[in-house]
Coordinates of C-alpha atoms and ligand atoms in Angstrom, one line a residue:
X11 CA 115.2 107.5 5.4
X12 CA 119.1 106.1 5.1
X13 CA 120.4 107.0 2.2
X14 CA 120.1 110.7 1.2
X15 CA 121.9 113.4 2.7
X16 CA 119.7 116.1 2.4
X17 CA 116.2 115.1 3.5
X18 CA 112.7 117.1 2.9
X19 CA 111.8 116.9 6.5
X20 CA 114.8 118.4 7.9
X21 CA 113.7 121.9 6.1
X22 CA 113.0 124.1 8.9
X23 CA 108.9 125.2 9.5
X24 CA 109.5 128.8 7.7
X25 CA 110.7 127.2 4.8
X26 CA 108.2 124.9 3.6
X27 CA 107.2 125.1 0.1
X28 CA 104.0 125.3 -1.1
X29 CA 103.2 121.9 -2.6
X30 CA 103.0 122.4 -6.3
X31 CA 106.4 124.2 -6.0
X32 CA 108.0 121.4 -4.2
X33 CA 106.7 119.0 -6.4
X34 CA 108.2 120.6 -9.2
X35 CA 111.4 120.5 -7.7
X36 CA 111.4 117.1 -7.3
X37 CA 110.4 116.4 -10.8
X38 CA 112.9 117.8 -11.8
X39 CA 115.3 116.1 -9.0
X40 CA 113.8 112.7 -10.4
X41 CA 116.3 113.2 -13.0
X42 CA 115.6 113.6 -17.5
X43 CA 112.4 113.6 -18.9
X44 CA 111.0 116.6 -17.2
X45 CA 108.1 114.0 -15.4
X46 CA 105.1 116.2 -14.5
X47 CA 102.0 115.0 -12.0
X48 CA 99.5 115.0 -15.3
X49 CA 102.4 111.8 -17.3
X50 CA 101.7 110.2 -13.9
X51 CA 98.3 110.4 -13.6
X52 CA 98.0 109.1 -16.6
X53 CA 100.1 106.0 -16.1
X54 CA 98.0 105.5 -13.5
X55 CA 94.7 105.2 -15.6
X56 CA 96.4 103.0 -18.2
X57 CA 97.6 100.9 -15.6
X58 CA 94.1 100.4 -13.3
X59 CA 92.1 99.9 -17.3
X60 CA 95.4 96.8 -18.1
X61 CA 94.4 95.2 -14.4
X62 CA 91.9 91.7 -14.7
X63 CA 90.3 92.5 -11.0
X64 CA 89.0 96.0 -12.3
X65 CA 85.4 95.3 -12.4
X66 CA 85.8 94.8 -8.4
X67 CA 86.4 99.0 -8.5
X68 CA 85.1 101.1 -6.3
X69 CA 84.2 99.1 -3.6
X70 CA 81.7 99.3 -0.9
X71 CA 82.9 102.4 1.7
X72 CA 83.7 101.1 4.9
X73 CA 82.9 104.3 6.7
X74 CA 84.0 102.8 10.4
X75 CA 87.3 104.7 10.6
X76 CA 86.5 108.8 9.4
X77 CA 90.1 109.8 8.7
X78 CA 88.4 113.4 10.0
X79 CA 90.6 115.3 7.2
X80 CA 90.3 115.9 3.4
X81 CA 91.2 113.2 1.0
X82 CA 95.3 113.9 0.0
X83 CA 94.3 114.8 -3.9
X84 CA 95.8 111.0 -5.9
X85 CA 98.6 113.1 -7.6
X86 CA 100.2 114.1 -4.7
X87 CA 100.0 110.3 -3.9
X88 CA 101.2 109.7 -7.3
X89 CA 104.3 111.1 -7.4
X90 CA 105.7 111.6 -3.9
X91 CA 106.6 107.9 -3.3
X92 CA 109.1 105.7 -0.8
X93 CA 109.8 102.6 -2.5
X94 CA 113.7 102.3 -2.3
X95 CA 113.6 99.0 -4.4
X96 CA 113.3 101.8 -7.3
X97 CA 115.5 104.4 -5.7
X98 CA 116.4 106.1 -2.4
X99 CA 114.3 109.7 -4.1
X100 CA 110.6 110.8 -3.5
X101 CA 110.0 110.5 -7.5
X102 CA 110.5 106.8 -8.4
X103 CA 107.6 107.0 -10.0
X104 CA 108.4 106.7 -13.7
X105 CA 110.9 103.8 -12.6
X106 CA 108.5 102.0 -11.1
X107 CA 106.3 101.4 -13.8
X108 CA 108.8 98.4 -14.8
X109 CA 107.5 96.5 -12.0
X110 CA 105.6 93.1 -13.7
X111 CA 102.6 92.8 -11.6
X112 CA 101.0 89.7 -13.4
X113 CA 101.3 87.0 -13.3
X114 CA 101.7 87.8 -9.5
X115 CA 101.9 84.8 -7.0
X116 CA 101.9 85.2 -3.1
X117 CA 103.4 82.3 -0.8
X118 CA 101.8 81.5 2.1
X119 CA 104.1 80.0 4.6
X120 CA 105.4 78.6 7.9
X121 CA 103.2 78.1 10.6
X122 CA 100.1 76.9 8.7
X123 CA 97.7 73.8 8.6
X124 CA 99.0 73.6 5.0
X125 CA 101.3 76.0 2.6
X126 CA 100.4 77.5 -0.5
X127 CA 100.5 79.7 -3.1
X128 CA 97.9 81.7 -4.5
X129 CA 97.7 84.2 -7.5
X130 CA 96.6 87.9 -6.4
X131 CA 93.8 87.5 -9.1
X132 CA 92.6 84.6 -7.1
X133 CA 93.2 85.7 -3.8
X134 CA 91.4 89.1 -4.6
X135 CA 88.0 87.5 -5.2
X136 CA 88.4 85.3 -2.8
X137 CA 87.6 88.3 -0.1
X138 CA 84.6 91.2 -0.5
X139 CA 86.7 94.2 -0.9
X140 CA 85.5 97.7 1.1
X141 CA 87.2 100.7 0.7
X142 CA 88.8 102.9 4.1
X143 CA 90.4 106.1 3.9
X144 CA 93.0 105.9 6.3
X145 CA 95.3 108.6 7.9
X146 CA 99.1 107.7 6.4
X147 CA 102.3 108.7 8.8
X148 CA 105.4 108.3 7.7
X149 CA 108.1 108.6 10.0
X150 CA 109.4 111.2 7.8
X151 CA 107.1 113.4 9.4
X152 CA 104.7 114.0 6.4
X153 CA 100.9 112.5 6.1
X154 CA 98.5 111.7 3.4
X155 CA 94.9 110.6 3.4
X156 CA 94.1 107.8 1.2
X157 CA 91.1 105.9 0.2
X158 CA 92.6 102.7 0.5
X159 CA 91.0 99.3 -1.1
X160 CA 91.6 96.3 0.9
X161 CA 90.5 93.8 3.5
X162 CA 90.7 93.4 6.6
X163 CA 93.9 90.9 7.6
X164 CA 92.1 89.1 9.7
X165 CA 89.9 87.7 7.0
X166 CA 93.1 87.3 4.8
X167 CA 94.0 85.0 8.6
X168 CA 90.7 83.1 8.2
X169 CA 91.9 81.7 4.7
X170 CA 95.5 80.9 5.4
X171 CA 94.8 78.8 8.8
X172 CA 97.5 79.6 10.9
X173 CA 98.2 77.2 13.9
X174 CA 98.2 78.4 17.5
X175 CA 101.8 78.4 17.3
X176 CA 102.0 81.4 14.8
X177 CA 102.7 84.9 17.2
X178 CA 103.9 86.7 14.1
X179 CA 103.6 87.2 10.5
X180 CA 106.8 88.4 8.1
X181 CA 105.9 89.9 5.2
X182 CA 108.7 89.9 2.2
X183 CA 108.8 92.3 -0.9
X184 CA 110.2 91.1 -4.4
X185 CA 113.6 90.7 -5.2
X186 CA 114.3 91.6 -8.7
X187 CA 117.6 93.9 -9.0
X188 CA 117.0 94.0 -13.3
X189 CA 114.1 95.8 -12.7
X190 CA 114.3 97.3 -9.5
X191 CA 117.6 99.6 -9.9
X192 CA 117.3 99.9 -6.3
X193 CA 118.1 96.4 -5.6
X194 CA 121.3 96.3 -7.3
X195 CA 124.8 96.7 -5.3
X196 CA 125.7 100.3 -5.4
X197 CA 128.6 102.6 -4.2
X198 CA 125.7 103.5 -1.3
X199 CA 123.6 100.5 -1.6
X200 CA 125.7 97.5 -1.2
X201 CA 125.1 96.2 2.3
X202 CA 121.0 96.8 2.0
X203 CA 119.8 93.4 3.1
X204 CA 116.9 93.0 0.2
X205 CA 114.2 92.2 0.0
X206 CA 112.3 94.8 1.8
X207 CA 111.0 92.8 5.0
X208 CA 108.4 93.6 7.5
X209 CA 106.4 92.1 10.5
X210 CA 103.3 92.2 13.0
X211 CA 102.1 90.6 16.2
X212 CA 99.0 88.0 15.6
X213 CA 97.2 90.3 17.6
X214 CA 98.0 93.2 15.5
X215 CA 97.6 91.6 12.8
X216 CA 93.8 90.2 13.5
X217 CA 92.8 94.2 14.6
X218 CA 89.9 95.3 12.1
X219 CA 92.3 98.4 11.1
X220 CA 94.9 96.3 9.8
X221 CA 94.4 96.5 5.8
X222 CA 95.5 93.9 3.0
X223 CA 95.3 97.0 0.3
X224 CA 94.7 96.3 -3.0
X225 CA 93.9 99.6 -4.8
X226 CA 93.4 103.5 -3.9
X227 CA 91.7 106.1 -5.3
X228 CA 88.7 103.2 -6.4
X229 CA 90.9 101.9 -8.6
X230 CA 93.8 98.8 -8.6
X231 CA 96.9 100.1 -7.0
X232 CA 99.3 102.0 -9.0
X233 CA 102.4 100.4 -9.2
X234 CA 104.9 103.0 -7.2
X235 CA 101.7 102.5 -4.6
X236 CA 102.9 99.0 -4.3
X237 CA 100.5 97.4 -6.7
X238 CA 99.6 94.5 -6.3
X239 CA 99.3 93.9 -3.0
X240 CA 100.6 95.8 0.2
X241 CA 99.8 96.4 3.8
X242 CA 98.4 99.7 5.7
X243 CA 99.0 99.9 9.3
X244 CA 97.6 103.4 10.1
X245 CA 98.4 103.7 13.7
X246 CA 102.3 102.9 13.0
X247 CA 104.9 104.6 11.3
X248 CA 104.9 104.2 6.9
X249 CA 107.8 102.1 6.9
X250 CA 105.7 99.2 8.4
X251 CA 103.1 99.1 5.1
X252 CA 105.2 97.2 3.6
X253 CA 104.5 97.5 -0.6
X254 CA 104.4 94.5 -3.0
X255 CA 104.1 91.6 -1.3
X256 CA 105.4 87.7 -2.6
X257 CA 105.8 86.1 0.6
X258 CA 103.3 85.7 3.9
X259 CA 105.0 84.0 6.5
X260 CA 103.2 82.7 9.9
X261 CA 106.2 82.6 12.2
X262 CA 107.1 81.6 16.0
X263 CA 110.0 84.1 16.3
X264 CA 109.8 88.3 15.7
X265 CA 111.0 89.1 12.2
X266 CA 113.8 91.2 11.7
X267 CA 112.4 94.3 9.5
X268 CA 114.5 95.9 6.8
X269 CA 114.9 99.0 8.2
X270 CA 115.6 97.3 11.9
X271 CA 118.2 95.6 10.1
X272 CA 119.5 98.5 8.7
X273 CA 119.4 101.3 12.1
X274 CA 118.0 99.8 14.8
X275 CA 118.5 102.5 17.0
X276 CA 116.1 104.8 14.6
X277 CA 113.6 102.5 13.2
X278 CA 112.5 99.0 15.2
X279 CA 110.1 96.5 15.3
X280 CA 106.6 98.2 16.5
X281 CA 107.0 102.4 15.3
X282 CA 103.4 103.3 16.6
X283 CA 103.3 106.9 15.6
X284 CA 104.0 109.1 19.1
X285 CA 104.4 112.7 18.7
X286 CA 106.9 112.6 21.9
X287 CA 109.3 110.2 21.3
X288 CA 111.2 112.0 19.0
X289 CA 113.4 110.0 16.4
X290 CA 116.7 110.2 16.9
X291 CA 117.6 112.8 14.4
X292 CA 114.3 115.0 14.3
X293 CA 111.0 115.6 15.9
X294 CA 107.7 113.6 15.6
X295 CA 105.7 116.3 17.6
X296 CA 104.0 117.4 13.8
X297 CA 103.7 116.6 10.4
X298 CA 103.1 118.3 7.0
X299 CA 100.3 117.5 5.3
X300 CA 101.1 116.7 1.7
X301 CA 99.1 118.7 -0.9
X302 CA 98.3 122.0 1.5
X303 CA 100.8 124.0 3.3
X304 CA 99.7 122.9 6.6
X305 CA 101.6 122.0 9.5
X306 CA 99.9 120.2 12.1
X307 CA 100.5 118.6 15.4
X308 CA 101.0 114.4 14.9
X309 CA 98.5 112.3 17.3
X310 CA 99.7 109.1 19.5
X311 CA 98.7 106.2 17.1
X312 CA 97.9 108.5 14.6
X313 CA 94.8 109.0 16.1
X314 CA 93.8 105.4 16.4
X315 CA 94.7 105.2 20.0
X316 CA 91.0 103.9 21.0
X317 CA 91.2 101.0 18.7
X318 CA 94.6 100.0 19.2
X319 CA 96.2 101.1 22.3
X320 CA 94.7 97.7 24.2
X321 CA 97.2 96.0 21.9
X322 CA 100.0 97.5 23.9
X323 CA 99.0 97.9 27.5
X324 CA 100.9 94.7 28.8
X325 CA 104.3 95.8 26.9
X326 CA 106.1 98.5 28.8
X327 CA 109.5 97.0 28.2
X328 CA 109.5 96.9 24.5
X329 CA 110.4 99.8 22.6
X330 CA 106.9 100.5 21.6
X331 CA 107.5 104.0 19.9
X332 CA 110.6 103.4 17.4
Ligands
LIG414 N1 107.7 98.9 1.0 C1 108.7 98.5 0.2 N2 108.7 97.3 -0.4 N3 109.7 99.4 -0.1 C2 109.8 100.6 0.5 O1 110.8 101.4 0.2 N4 108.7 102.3 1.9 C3 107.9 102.4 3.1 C4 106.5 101.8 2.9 N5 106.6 100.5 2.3 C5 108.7 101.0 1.3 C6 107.6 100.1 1.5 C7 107.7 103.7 3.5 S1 109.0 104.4 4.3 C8 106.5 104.4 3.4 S2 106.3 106.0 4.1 C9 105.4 103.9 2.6 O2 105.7 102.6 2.0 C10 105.1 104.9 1.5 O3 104.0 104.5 0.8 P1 103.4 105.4 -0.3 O4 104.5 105.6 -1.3 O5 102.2 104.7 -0.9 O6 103.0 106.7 0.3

């Protein structure tokens, strides 16, 4: 999004590779060892078999939401990743696999009857998981479907007890530069204002669509998914699904996202997909759909416009689109 000079979505419409050719040019972009989608599927496997909530897998479909396109095959999902705490490249997935996912504890902050800290094994049982599959938009201007395993946030609400005066919640990723390379101060990277950091509304945040994920595919998340624990918005930009969470914060005052802190002008607070508000240095009017060689036109809130549009309707001075 920042970082690299030549980017993927920038490649005009006639020169769009087909999928399996592209991903082998990023394997071999991802740098030595000649990584192929098979080595990360499976790393995948060996990682869901490792994980203590796996008898929870697959859960009960939540059928609510018909994503109304094919599942996105999982080694597409594999393999073509954004997690910049592992690098600013589509294939971080080999790196990633140094994340340390247990013991993994979440702090629940701020504006709560009472603070605490849960670990994810706990705090997984501690909710029925379903499983969605969700439309995925990333301001990139590609898409996935996924079969997400989650729940809803509003249950994840229910447990942490916010007061009345929480309007917000911040999220907050790890910060670990010595295994995220991403992390440490670079020649590029220096001023990156780690960890990763993202917000909602309350209101946003108690809409059925907004996920807690905790696997995909009917299995525990894969790490360069943003195992353990991350967030799926569907109706906004990627960059708000914020991936491996430590910290939930209830919080008076808007958040300051990482990427808001980064380029305001190009990436802000709310990023509800709209095909016509263009970013500022390409279009959002379509989208390629990873794992075909289709092209197709993008949908205001992704598509979710019926559920989620009320949440905006009294906010015409905000920036709702970016
Ligand atoms: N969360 C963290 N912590 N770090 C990141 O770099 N990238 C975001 C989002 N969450 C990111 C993150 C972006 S830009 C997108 S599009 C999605 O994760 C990508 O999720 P995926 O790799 O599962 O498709």
């Amino acid at each position: 999004m920042y970082v690299r000079s030549h980017k993927g979505w920038e490649i005009p419409e006639a020169r769009v590779t087909p999928e399996a050719i592209a991903l082998n040019r990023r394997t071999l972009l991802a740098g030595a060892g000649a990584l192929t989608a098979t080595n990360a599927i499976g790393l995948g496997a060996a990682q869901a078999a490792a994980d203590p909530t796996l008898d929870l897998y697959p859960a009960k479909k939540n059928t609510t939401y018909e994503a109304g396109r094919p599942v996105t095959a999982m080694r597409f999902n594999l393999t073509y990743n954004n997690f910049y705490e592992f690098g600013a490249h589509k294939g971080i997935y080999k790196d990633a696999q140094r994340l340390i996912t247990r013991p993994w504890e979440i702090q629940i902050a701020g504006e709560v009857e009472k603070p605490f800290t849960i670990g994810i094994d706990d705090l997984i049982r501690k909710i029925p998981l379903e499983e969605r599959i969700y439309r995925h938009r990333c301001v990139e201007a590609w898409s996935m479907t996924v079969p997400w395993t989650g729940f809803p946030v509003r249950k994840f609400i229910d447990l942490a007890k916010p007061l009345s005066s929480a309007k917000y919640i911040r999220m907050e990723t790890f910060f670990n530069p010595e295994v995220a390379t991403g992390q440490r101060p670079s020649l590029f990277q220096s001023s990156l204002p780690w960890p990763y950091v993202e917000g909602m509304t309350m209101a946003e945040a108690r809409n059925d669509l907004a996920l807690f994920v905790t696997g995909a595919y009917g299995k525990p998340l894969p790490k360069q998914m943003g195992a353990p624990f991350r967030l799926h918005l569907p109706w906004k930009y990627g960059f708000k699904s914020i991936k491996s969470i430590v910290k939930i914060e209830f919080t008076r005052t808007r958040p300051k996202s990482f990427w808001e802190a980064i380029l305001p002008r190009e990436y802000g607070f709310w990023a509800n997909v709209n095909p016509e508000v263009r970013h500022p240095r390409w279009s959002q009017a379509t989208e390629r759909v990873l794992g075909t060689n289709n092209r197709i036109p993008t949908e205001l809130f992704n598509g979710y416009g019926p559920w989620v549009s009320d949440l905006y309707k009294d906010l015409k001075d905000e920036r709702l689109w970016m």
